[in-house]
CSV table of C-alpha atoms in Angstrom, one decimal:
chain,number,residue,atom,x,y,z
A,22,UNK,CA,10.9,7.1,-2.4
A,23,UNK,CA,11.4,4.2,-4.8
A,24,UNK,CA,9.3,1.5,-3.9
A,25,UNK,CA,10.4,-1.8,-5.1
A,26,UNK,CA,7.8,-4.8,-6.4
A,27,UNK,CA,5.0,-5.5,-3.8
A,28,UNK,CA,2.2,-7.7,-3.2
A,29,UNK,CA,-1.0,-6.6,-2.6
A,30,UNK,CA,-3.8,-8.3,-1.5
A,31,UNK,CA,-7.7,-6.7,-1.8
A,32,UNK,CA,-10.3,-8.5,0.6
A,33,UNK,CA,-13.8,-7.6,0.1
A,34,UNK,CA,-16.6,-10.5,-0.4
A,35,UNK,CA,-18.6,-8.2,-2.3
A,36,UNK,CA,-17.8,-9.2,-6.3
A,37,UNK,CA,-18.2,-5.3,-7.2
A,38,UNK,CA,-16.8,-3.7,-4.9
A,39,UNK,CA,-13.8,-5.9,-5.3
A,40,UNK,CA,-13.4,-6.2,-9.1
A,41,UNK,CA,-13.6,-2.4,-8.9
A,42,UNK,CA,-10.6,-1.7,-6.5
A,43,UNK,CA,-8.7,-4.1,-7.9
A,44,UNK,CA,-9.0,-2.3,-11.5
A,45,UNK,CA,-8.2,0.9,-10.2
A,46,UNK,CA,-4.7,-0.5,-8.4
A,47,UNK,CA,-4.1,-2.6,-11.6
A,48,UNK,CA,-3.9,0.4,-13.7
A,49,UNK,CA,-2.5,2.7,-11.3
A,50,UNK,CA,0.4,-0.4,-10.6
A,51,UNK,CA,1.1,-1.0,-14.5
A,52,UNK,CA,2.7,-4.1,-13.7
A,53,UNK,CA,5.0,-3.0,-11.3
A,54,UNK,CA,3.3,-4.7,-8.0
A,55,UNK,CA,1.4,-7.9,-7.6
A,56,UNK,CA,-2.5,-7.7,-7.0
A,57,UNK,CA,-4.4,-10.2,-5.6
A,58,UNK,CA,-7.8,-11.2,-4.8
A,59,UNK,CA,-9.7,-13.0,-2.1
A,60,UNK,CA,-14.0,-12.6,-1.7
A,61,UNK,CA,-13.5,-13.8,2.7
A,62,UNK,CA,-11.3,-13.8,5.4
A,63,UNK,CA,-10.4,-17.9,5.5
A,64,UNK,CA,-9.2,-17.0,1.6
A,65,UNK,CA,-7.2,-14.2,3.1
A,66,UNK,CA,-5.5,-16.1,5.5
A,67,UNK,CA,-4.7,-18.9,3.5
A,68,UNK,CA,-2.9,-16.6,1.0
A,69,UNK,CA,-1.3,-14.0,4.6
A,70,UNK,CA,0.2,-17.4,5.8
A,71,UNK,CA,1.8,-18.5,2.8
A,72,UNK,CA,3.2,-16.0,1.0
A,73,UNK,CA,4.3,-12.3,2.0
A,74,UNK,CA,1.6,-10.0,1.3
A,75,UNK,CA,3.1,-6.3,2.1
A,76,UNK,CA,-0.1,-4.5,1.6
A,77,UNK,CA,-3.7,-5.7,2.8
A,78,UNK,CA,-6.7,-3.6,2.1
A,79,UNK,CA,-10.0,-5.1,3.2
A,80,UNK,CA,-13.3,-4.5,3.8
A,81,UNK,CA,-14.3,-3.9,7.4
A,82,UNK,CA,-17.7,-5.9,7.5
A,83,UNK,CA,-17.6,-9.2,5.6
A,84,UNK,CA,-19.4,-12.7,7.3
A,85,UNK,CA,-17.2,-14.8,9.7
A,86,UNK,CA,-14.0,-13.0,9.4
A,87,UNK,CA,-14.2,-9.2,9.5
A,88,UNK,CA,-11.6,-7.1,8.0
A,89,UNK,CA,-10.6,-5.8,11.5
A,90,UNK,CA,-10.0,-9.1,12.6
A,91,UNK,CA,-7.9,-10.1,9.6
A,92,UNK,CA,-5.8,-6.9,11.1
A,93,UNK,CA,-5.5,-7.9,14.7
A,94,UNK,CA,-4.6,-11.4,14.3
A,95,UNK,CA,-2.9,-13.3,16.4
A,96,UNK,CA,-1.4,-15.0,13.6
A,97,UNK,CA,0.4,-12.0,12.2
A,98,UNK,CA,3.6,-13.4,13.8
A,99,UNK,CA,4.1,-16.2,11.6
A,100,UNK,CA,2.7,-15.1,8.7
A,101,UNK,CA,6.1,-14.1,5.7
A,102,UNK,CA,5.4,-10.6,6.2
A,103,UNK,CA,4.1,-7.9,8.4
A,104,UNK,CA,1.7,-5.8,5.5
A,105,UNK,CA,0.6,-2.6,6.0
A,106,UNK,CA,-3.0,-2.6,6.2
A,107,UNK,CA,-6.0,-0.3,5.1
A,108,UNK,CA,-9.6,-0.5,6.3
A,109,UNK,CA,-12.7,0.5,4.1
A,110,UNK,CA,-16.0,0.8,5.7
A,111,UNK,CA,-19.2,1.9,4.6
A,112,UNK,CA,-20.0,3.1,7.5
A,113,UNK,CA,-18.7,5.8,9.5
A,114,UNK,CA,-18.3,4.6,13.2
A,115,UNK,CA,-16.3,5.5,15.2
A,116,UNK,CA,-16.0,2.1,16.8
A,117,UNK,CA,-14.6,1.2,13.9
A,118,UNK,CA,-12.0,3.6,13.8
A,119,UNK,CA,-11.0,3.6,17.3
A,120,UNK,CA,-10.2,-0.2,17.0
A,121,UNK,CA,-8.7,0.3,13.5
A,122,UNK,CA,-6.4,2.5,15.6
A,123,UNK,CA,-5.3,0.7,18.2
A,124,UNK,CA,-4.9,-2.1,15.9
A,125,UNK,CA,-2.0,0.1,14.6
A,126,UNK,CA,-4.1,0.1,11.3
A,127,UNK,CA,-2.1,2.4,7.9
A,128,UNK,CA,-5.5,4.1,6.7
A,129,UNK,CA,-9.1,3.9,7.4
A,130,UNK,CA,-11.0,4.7,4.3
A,131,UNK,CA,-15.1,5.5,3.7
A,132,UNK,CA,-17.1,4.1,1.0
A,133,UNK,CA,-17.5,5.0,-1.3
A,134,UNK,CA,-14.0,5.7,-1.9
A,135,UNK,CA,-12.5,8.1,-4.9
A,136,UNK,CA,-9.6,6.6,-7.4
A,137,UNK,CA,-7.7,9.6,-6.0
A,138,UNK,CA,-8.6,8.9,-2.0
A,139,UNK,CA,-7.3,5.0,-2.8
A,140,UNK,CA,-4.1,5.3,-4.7
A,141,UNK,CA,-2.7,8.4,-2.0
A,142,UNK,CA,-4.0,5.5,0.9
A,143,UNK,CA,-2.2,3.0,-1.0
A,144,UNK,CA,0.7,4.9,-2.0
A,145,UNK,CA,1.3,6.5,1.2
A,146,UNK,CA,0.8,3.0,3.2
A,147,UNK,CA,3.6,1.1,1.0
A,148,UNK,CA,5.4,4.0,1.9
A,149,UNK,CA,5.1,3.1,5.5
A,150,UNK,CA,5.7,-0.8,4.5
A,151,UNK,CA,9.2,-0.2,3.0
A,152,UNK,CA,10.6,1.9,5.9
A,153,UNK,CA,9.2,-0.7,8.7
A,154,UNK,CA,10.8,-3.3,5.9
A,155,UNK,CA,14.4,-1.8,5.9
A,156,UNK,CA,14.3,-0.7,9.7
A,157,UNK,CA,13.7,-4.3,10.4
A,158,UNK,CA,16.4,-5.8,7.7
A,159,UNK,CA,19.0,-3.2,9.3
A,160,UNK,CA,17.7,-4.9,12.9
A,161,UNK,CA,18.5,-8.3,11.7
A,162,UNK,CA,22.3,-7.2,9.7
A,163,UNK,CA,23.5,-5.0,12.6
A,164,UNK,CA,26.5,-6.1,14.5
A,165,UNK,CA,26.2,-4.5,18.0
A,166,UNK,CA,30.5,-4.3,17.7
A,167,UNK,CA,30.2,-2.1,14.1
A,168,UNK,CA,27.5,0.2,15.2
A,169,UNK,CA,30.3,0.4,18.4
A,170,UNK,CA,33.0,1.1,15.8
A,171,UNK,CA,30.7,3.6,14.0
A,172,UNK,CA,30.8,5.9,17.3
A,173,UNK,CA,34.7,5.5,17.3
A,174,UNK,CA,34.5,6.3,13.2
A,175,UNK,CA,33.4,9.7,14.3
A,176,UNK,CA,36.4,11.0,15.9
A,177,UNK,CA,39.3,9.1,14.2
A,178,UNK,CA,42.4,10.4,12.6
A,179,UNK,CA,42.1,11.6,8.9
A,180,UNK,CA,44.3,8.4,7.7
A,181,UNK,CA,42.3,6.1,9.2
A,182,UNK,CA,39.2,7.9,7.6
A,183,UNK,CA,40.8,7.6,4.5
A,184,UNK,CA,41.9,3.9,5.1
A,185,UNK,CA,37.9,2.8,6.2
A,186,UNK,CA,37.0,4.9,2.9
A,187,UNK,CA,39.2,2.6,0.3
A,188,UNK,CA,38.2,-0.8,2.6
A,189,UNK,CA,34.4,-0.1,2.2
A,190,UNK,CA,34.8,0.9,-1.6
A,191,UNK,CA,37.1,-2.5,-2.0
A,192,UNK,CA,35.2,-4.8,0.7
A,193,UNK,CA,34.2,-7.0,-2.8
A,194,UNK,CA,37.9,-7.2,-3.5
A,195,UNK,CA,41.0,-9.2,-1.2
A,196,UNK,CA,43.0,-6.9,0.7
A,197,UNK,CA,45.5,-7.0,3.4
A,198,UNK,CA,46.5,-4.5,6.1
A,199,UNK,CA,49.8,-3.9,4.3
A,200,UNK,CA,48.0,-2.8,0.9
A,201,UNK,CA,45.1,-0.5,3.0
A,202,UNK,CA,48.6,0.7,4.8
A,203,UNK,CA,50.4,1.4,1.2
A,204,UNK,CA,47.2,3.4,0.0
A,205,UNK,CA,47.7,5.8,2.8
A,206,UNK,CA,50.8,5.9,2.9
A,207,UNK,CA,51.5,4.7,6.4
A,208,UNK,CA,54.2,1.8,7.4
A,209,UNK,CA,51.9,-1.3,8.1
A,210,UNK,CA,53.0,-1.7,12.0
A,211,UNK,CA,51.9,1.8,12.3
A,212,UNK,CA,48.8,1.4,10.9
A,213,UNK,CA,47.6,-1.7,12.8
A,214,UNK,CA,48.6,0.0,16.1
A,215,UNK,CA,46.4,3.2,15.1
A,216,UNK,CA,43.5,1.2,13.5
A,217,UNK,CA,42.9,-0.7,17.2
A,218,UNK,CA,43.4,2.4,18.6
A,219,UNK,CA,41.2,4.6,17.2
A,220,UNK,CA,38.5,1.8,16.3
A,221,UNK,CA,38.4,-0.1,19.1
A,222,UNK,CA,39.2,-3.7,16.7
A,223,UNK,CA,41.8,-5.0,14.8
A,224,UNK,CA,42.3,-4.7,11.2
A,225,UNK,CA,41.3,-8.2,10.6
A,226,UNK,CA,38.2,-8.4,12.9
A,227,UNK,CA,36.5,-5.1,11.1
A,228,UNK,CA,37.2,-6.4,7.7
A,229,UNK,CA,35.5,-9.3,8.8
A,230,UNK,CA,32.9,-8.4,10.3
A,231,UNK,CA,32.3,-6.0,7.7
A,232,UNK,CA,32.4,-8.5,4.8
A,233,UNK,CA,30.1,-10.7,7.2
A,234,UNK,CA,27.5,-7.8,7.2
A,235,UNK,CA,27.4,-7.3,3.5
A,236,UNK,CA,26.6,-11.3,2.8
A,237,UNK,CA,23.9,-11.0,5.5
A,238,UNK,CA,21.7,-8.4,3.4
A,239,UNK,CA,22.4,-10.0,0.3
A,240,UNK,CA,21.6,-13.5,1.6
A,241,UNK,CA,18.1,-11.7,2.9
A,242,UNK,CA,17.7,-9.0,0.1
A,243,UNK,CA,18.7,-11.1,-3.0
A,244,UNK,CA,18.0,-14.9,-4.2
A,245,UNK,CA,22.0,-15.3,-5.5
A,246,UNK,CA,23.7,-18.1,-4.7
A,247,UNK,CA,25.9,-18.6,-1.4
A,248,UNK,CA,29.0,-19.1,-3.8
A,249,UNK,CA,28.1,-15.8,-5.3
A,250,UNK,CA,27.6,-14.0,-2.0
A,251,UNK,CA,30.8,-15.4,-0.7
A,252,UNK,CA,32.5,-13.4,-3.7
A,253,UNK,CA,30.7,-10.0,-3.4
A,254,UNK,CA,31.6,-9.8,0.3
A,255,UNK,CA,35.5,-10.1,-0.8
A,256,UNK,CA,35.5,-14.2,-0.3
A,257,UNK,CA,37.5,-16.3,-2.7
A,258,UNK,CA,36.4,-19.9,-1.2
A,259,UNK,CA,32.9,-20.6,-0.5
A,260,UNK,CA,34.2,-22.7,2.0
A,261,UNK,CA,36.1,-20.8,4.2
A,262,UNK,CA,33.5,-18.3,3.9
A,263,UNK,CA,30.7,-20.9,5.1
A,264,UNK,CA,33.2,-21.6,7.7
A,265,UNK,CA,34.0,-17.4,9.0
A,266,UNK,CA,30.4,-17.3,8.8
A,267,UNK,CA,29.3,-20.3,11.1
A,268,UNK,CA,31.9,-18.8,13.8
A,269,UNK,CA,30.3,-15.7,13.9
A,270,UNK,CA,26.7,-16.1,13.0
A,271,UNK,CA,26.7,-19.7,14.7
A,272,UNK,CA,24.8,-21.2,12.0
A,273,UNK,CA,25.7,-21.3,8.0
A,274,UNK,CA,24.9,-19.0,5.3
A,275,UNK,CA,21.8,-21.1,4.5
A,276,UNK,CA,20.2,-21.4,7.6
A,277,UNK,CA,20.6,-17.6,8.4
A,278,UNK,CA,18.5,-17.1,4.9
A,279,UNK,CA,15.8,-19.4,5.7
A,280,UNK,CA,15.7,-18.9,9.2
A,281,UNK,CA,15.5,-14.9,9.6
């Protein structure tokens, strides 16, 4: 799996111990995820609260705030991200890894721990991190009424396959019911009457919802302007497509990207 950029943040409040992992991900990374550092658990916080952190490897034992409790925090719920998390200990209890465990934790690791042990932990864990990621984005996108459609999808008729084919290739594009009809070579009336039939919504609503469901991952995968959006999903106003997406979504395209 390609993983995309990450953040990953080493807690450990021994200077040594922490230098030390942090060159072995730096070189192993090569620029391609962000590493950061903090030597206690307030640091941690500070940094878990403010900006999304998708990986946190700690040290289990460190004064005041232990790495287990930086993992079972009730805080987690408002922190920017959910981060897979990774426990080293220098000591092998099995406390420790019992409550590591229940507290859902990615890896539990031993000091001291090998370069190859670390980046397989770490590897494996971001792995873990990117599906939870994109299970939960596909959670927030889904319109209950398309995953309906996507049942009737299975059994329609090969023209209407063919006609749901072209739409989701063209979605970025304008196109009416009596073009999609032209392309397979069905009279338009026709058409609308099978399309309801077979998928349960009109032409206009699936094409709608549809468009709809492309701006919502790229207003929460991508930083591109709402204009912008508006014109990948197939809008040519901003406007109206602020509007068709207020009447849906109940609140505009900006909200829905600061909001979820």
């Amino acid at each position: 799996m390609m993983i995309p950029s990450k953040r990953i943040l080493i807690v450990d409040d021994e200077p040594r111990s922490r230098q030390g992992l942090a060159k072995m991900l730096e070189a192993w990374s090569a620029g391609r995820h962000r590493i950061r550092t903090a030597d206690n658990g307030y640091e941690a916080l500070r940094i878990l609260e403010s900006e999304p952190v998708h990986l946190l490897l700690s040290d289990i034992r460190m004064p005041e705030i232990s790495g287990l409790q930086l993992a079972g925090s009730g805080e987690r719920v408002s922190w920017p991200n959910q981060p897979a998390v990774i426990l080293i200990s220098g000591y092998a209890e099995f406390e420790y890894a019992q409550k590591a465990i229940e507290l859902g934790v990615t890896r539990y690791l031993l000091k001291p721990v090998s370069r190859e042990k670390l980046l397989d932990a770490v590897e494996r864990a971001l792995e873990t991190e990117e599906q939870r990621s994109r299970l939960g984005l596909i959670e927030k996108v889904a319109d209950p009424q398309l995953l309906t459609a996507a049942v009737h999808q299975l059994a329609v008729s090969e023209p209407v396959e063919e006609a749901l084919r072209y739409m989701d290739e063209h979605l970025h594009l304008p196109f009416t019911l009596r073009e999609v009809a032209e392309q397979i070579h069905l009279n338009a009336s026709y058409f609308s009457v099978l399309f309801k039939e077979q998928m349960g919504m009109t032409f206009s609503e699936y094409v709608t919802r549809r468009r709809l469901q492309k701006a919502k991952e790229m207003l929460l995968q991508t930083r591109l302007p709402i204009a912008e959006i508006a014109e990948r999903a197939g809008y040519q106003s901003a406007k109206y497509f602020s509007k068709i997406f207020k009447e849906y979504e109940g609140t505009s395209p900006g909200a829905y990207r600061s909001e979820t």
